[in-house]
Tab-separated table of C-alpha atoms in Angstrom:
chain	number	residue	atom	x	y	z
W	263	ASP	CA	-15.260	4.914	-2.455
W	264	GLN	CA	-12.234	3.303	-4.086
W	265	GLN	CA	-13.575	1.542	-7.171
W	266	VAL	CA	-10.145	0.332	-8.267
W	267	LYS	CA	-7.784	-0.973	-5.622
W	268	GLN	CA	-4.161	-1.953	-5.674
W	269	ASN	CA	-3.618	-3.331	-2.208
W	270	SER	CA	0.152	-3.690	-2.402
W	271	PRO	CA	1.892	-0.315	-2.289
W	272	SER	CA	5.225	-1.918	-3.137
W	273	LEU	CA	6.771	-5.084	-4.522
W	274	SER	CA	10.386	-6.175	-4.703
W	275	VAL	CA	11.525	-8.839	-7.168
W	276	GLN	CA	14.849	-10.283	-8.254
W	277	GLU	CA	15.971	-9.681	-11.818
W	278	GLY	CA	14.932	-12.523	-14.093
W	279	ARG	CA	12.035	-13.599	-11.892
W	280	ILE	CA	8.347	-13.001	-12.467
W	281	SER	CA	6.655	-9.851	-11.145
W	282	ILE	CA	2.943	-10.121	-10.430
W	283	LEU	CA	1.002	-6.947	-9.767
W	284	ASN	CA	-2.590	-7.224	-8.638
W	285	CYS	CA	-5.656	-5.052	-8.972
W	286	ASP	CA	-9.240	-5.424	-7.781
W	287	TYR	CA	-12.299	-3.504	-8.833
W	288	THR	CA	-15.790	-3.157	-7.456
W	289	ASN	CA	-17.835	-1.745	-10.342
W	290	SER	CA	-19.220	-4.554	-12.524
W	291	MET	CA	-19.915	-1.994	-15.276
W	292	PHE	CA	-16.204	-1.639	-15.998
W	293	ASP	CA	-15.386	-3.409	-19.227
W	294	TYR	CA	-12.000	-2.075	-20.263
W	295	PHE	CA	-8.861	-2.250	-18.156
W	296	LEU	CA	-5.420	-0.756	-18.595
W	297	TRP	CA	-2.031	-0.793	-16.956
W	298	TYR	CA	0.193	2.258	-16.900
W	299	LYS	CA	3.809	2.540	-15.847
W	300	LYS	CA	5.220	5.673	-14.285
W	301	TYR	CA	8.810	6.750	-13.726
W	302	PRO	CA	9.610	9.604	-11.301
W	303	ALA	CA	9.076	13.093	-12.732
W	304	GLU	CA	7.343	11.681	-15.807
W	305	GLY	CA	3.737	11.090	-16.759
W	306	PRO	CA	2.208	7.611	-16.755
W	307	THR	CA	2.878	5.614	-19.923
W	308	PHE	CA	0.358	3.191	-21.345
W	309	LEU	CA	1.589	-0.398	-21.084
W	310	ILE	CA	-1.133	-2.888	-21.929
W	311	SER	CA	-4.908	-3.188	-21.894
W	312	ILE	CA	-7.615	-5.820	-21.916
W	313	SER	CA	-11.258	-5.807	-22.816
W	314	SER	CA	-13.761	-7.669	-20.683
W	315	ILE	CA	-14.498	-10.060	-23.549
W	316	LYS	CA	-11.023	-11.527	-23.057
W	317	ASP	CA	-9.332	-13.130	-20.091
W	318	LYS	CA	-5.747	-12.704	-21.230
W	319	ASN	CA	-3.712	-10.319	-23.320
W	320	GLU	CA	-0.017	-10.714	-23.972
W	321	ASP	CA	2.565	-8.257	-25.283
W	322	GLY	CA	6.156	-9.401	-25.103
W	323	ARG	CA	7.200	-9.771	-21.473
W	324	PHE	CA	3.894	-8.337	-20.249
W	325	THR	CA	0.679	-10.310	-19.805
W	326	VAL	CA	-2.543	-9.084	-18.264
W	327	PHE	CA	-5.047	-11.575	-16.876
W	328	LEU	CA	-8.675	-10.727	-16.156
W	329	ASN	CA	-10.949	-12.695	-13.857
W	330	LYS	CA	-14.367	-11.091	-14.206
W	331	SER	CA	-16.121	-13.255	-11.671
W	332	ALA	CA	-13.582	-12.245	-9.035
W	333	LYS	CA	-13.352	-8.666	-10.338
W	334	HIS	CA	-9.611	-9.066	-10.357
W	335	LEU	CA	-6.843	-8.436	-12.820
W	336	SER	CA	-3.142	-8.950	-12.682
W	337	LEU	CA	-0.090	-7.897	-14.641
W	338	HIS	CA	2.709	-10.419	-15.088
W	339	ILE	CA	6.162	-9.321	-16.132
W	340	VAL	CA	8.541	-12.095	-17.035
W	341	PRO	CA	11.457	-11.994	-16.943
W	342	SER	CA	11.665	-8.866	-14.783
W	343	GLN	CA	14.414	-6.383	-15.575
W	344	PRO	CA	15.877	-3.523	-13.492
W	345	GLY	CA	14.425	-1.060	-16.028
W	346	ASP	CA	10.954	-2.269	-15.070
W	347	SER	CA	11.361	-0.571	-11.687
W	348	ALA	CA	8.583	2.018	-11.613
W	349	VAL	CA	5.124	2.649	-10.204
W	350	TYR	CA	2.424	0.628	-11.950
W	351	PHE	CA	-1.144	1.894	-12.064
W	352	CYS	CA	-4.161	-0.202	-12.838
W	353	ALA	CA	-7.103	1.671	-14.423
W	354	ALA	CA	-10.626	0.784	-15.467
W	355	LYS	CA	-13.429	2.329	-17.446
W	356	ARG	CA	-16.724	1.713	-19.121
W	357	ASN	CA	-16.158	1.360	-22.826
W	358	GLN	CA	-18.631	4.004	-23.862
W	359	GLY	CA	-17.098	6.694	-21.703
W	360	GLY	CA	-13.649	8.195	-21.516
W	361	LYS	CA	-13.379	8.400	-17.754
W	362	LEU	CA	-10.561	6.279	-16.339
W	363	ILE	CA	-10.580	5.309	-12.686
W	364	PHE	CA	-7.088	4.643	-11.367
W	365	GLY	CA	-5.822	2.520	-8.535
W	366	GLN	CA	-3.345	3.920	-6.032
W	367	GLY	CA	-0.357	2.329	-7.720
W	368	THR	CA	2.214	-0.321	-6.813
W	369	GLU	CA	5.879	0.553	-6.744
W	370	LEU	CA	7.893	-2.250	-8.306
W	371	SER	CA	11.569	-2.590	-7.553
W	372	VAL	CA	13.541	-5.107	-9.599
W	373	LYS	CA	16.898	-5.828	-8.008
W	374	PRO	CA	19.912	-6.941	-10.066
I	36	ASP	CA	7.152	9.966	-30.952
I	37	ALA	CA	4.322	12.475	-30.516
I	38	ARG	CA	3.920	13.648	-26.946
I	39	VAL	CA	1.556	15.644	-24.798
I	40	THR	CA	3.314	18.839	-23.744
I	41	GLN	CA	2.604	20.550	-20.453
I	42	THR	CA	3.832	23.911	-19.203
I	43	PRO	CA	5.146	24.937	-16.802
I	44	ARG	CA	6.932	21.858	-15.429
I	45	ASP	CA	7.131	23.403	-11.992
I	46	LYS	CA	5.246	26.266	-10.380
I	47	VAL	CA	5.708	27.702	-6.908
I	48	THR	CA	3.485	30.555	-5.871
I	49	GLU	CA	1.819	32.079	-2.869
I	50	MET	CA	-1.635	31.345	-1.633
I	51	GLY	CA	-4.264	33.511	-3.285
I	52	GLN	CA	-2.442	33.842	-6.608
I	53	GLU	CA	-3.927	32.734	-9.911
I	54	VAL	CA	-2.304	29.679	-11.473
I	55	THR	CA	-2.642	28.701	-15.139
I	56	MET	CA	-1.441	25.353	-16.424
I	57	ARG	CA	-1.296	24.638	-20.145
I	58	CYS	CA	-1.441	21.496	-22.211
I	59	GLN	CA	-0.836	20.805	-25.875
I	60	PRO	CA	-2.478	17.487	-26.770
I	61	ILE	CA	-1.114	15.160	-29.417
I	62	LEU	CA	-2.158	16.289	-32.889
I	63	GLY	CA	-5.253	14.424	-34.001
I	64	HIS	CA	-6.363	13.502	-30.491
I	65	ASN	CA	-9.885	14.746	-29.829
I	66	THR	CA	-10.204	13.892	-26.137
I	67	VAL	CA	-8.283	15.749	-23.438
I	68	PHE	CA	-8.180	14.970	-19.729
I	69	TRP	CA	-6.924	16.784	-16.636
I	70	TYR	CA	-5.804	14.707	-13.638
I	71	ARG	CA	-4.398	15.586	-10.250
I	72	GLN	CA	-2.024	13.326	-8.348
I	73	THR	CA	-1.582	13.604	-4.602
I	74	MET	CA	-0.160	11.224	-2.050
I	75	MET	CA	-3.538	10.839	-0.375
I	76	GLN	CA	-5.856	10.526	-3.388
I	77	GLY	CA	-3.608	9.071	-6.050
I	78	LEU	CA	-4.549	9.967	-9.638
I	79	GLU	CA	-7.974	11.561	-9.801
I	80	LEU	CA	-9.775	12.887	-12.858
I	81	LEU	CA	-10.679	16.556	-12.668
I	82	ALA	CA	-12.263	17.146	-16.075
I	83	TYR	CA	-12.268	16.012	-19.670
I	84	PHE	CA	-13.166	17.368	-23.088
I	85	ARG	CA	-14.110	15.794	-26.366
I	86	ASN	CA	-13.828	17.875	-29.534
I	87	ARG	CA	-13.193	20.863	-27.226
I	88	ALA	CA	-16.542	20.490	-25.448
I	89	PRO	CA	-16.471	19.768	-21.714
I	90	LEU	CA	-17.964	16.327	-21.023
I	91	ASP	CA	-17.358	15.835	-17.336
I	92	ASP	CA	-15.940	18.203	-14.757
I	93	SER	CA	-17.511	16.598	-11.719
I	94	GLY	CA	-14.100	15.961	-10.176
I	95	MET	CA	-13.178	19.627	-10.159
I	96	PRO	CA	-13.867	22.113	-7.335
I	97	LYS	CA	-15.962	24.571	-9.333
I	98	ASP	CA	-15.567	27.549	-7.067
I	99	ARG	CA	-11.882	27.988	-7.829
I	100	PHE	CA	-11.001	25.704	-10.744
I	101	SER	CA	-11.829	26.181	-14.392
I	102	ALA	CA	-10.835	24.183	-17.470
I	103	GLU	CA	-11.119	25.310	-21.072
I	104	MET	CA	-10.013	24.399	-24.577
I	105	PRO	CA	-9.664	27.643	-26.534
I	106	ASP	CA	-8.651	25.613	-29.596
I	107	ALA	CA	-7.757	22.056	-30.548
I	108	THR	CA	-4.079	22.573	-29.710
I	109	LEU	CA	-4.451	24.102	-26.258
I	110	ALA	CA	-6.147	23.115	-23.022
I	111	THR	CA	-5.874	25.216	-19.863
I	112	LEU	CA	-6.538	24.561	-16.212
I	113	LYS	CA	-6.819	27.604	-13.966
I	114	ILE	CA	-6.977	27.919	-10.217
I	115	GLN	CA	-8.094	31.233	-8.742
I	116	PRO	CA	-7.509	31.817	-5.911
I	117	SER	CA	-4.989	29.065	-5.195
I	118	GLU	CA	-4.750	27.398	-1.774
I	119	PRO	CA	-2.032	25.251	-0.160
I	120	ARG	CA	-4.254	22.148	-0.493
I	121	ASP	CA	-4.055	22.550	-4.288
I	122	SER	CA	-0.386	21.534	-4.141
I	123	ALA	CA	-0.078	18.431	-6.324
I	124	VAL	CA	1.140	17.232	-9.686
I	125	TYR	CA	-1.359	18.036	-12.430
I	126	PHE	CA	-1.333	15.811	-15.505
I	127	CYS	CA	-2.893	16.355	-18.873
I	128	ALA	CA	-3.629	13.400	-21.123
I	129	SER	CA	-5.044	13.062	-24.609
I	130	ALA	CA	-6.576	10.226	-26.597
I	131	ARG	CA	-7.610	9.616	-30.186
I	132	GLY	CA	-11.082	8.629	-29.061
I	133	SER	CA	-13.091	7.326	-26.153
I	134	GLY	CA	-11.935	3.734	-26.555
I	135	GLN	CA	-8.263	4.551	-27.049
I	136	PRO	CA	-5.461	4.604	-24.447
I	137	GLN	CA	-4.674	7.965	-22.938
I	138	HIS	CA	-1.246	9.486	-23.440
I	139	PHE	CA	0.025	11.584	-20.567
I	140	GLY	CA	2.222	14.632	-20.376
I	141	ASP	CA	4.978	14.862	-17.773
I	142	GLY	CA	2.873	16.992	-15.463
I	143	THR	CA	3.042	20.362	-13.737
I	144	ARG	CA	4.312	20.170	-10.165
I	145	LEU	CA	2.416	22.876	-8.305
I	146	SER	CA	3.377	24.130	-4.862
I	147	ILE	CA	1.201	26.705	-3.136
I	148	LEU	CA	2.907	28.292	-0.147
């Protein structure tokens, strides 16, 4: 039972354009969502998070949008840079617990 | 920058051998997690500890896996006996508290022949 789903295994974007990575979840008890970025041979690195009391959180070039009614969140990167090329994981949890449920990841390739 | 440290980075061993993976969490972090990443399952939580006490190990095969925190600076994950299906990358992560982002180590790449 995949509670957090990233349906696109890969995404290719031109440098300077917007990258949009999507994530869907099924458990309505999730109330805290995170995005992690992972380079090969390294561990995932925390990127940005959002609580369910918000619908948007912005940090520099990265913005996460949350649509609770659709159980959907997205990560926008603008403008995209070649250094953004990595695997992006969406994760969700219930605020009172520490257990993160991860999606399968989307591999982003930003081409110069 | 403080980092989670995992050893060894790579481990290749034969089926049936005991494997021990170690993790040094970031100083001051009281919650430690063990994850396994495979192509088929993605990143899955095996177990986690808060203040050295195990909170949830429901993701871990109990017959061969064990996780402990002998002290606040060391977490271990053991597999005995190891099997080829245990081949994966094992990540340790730590967090300052339950509501805080988790910081990951670079993983142990385990290959069981």
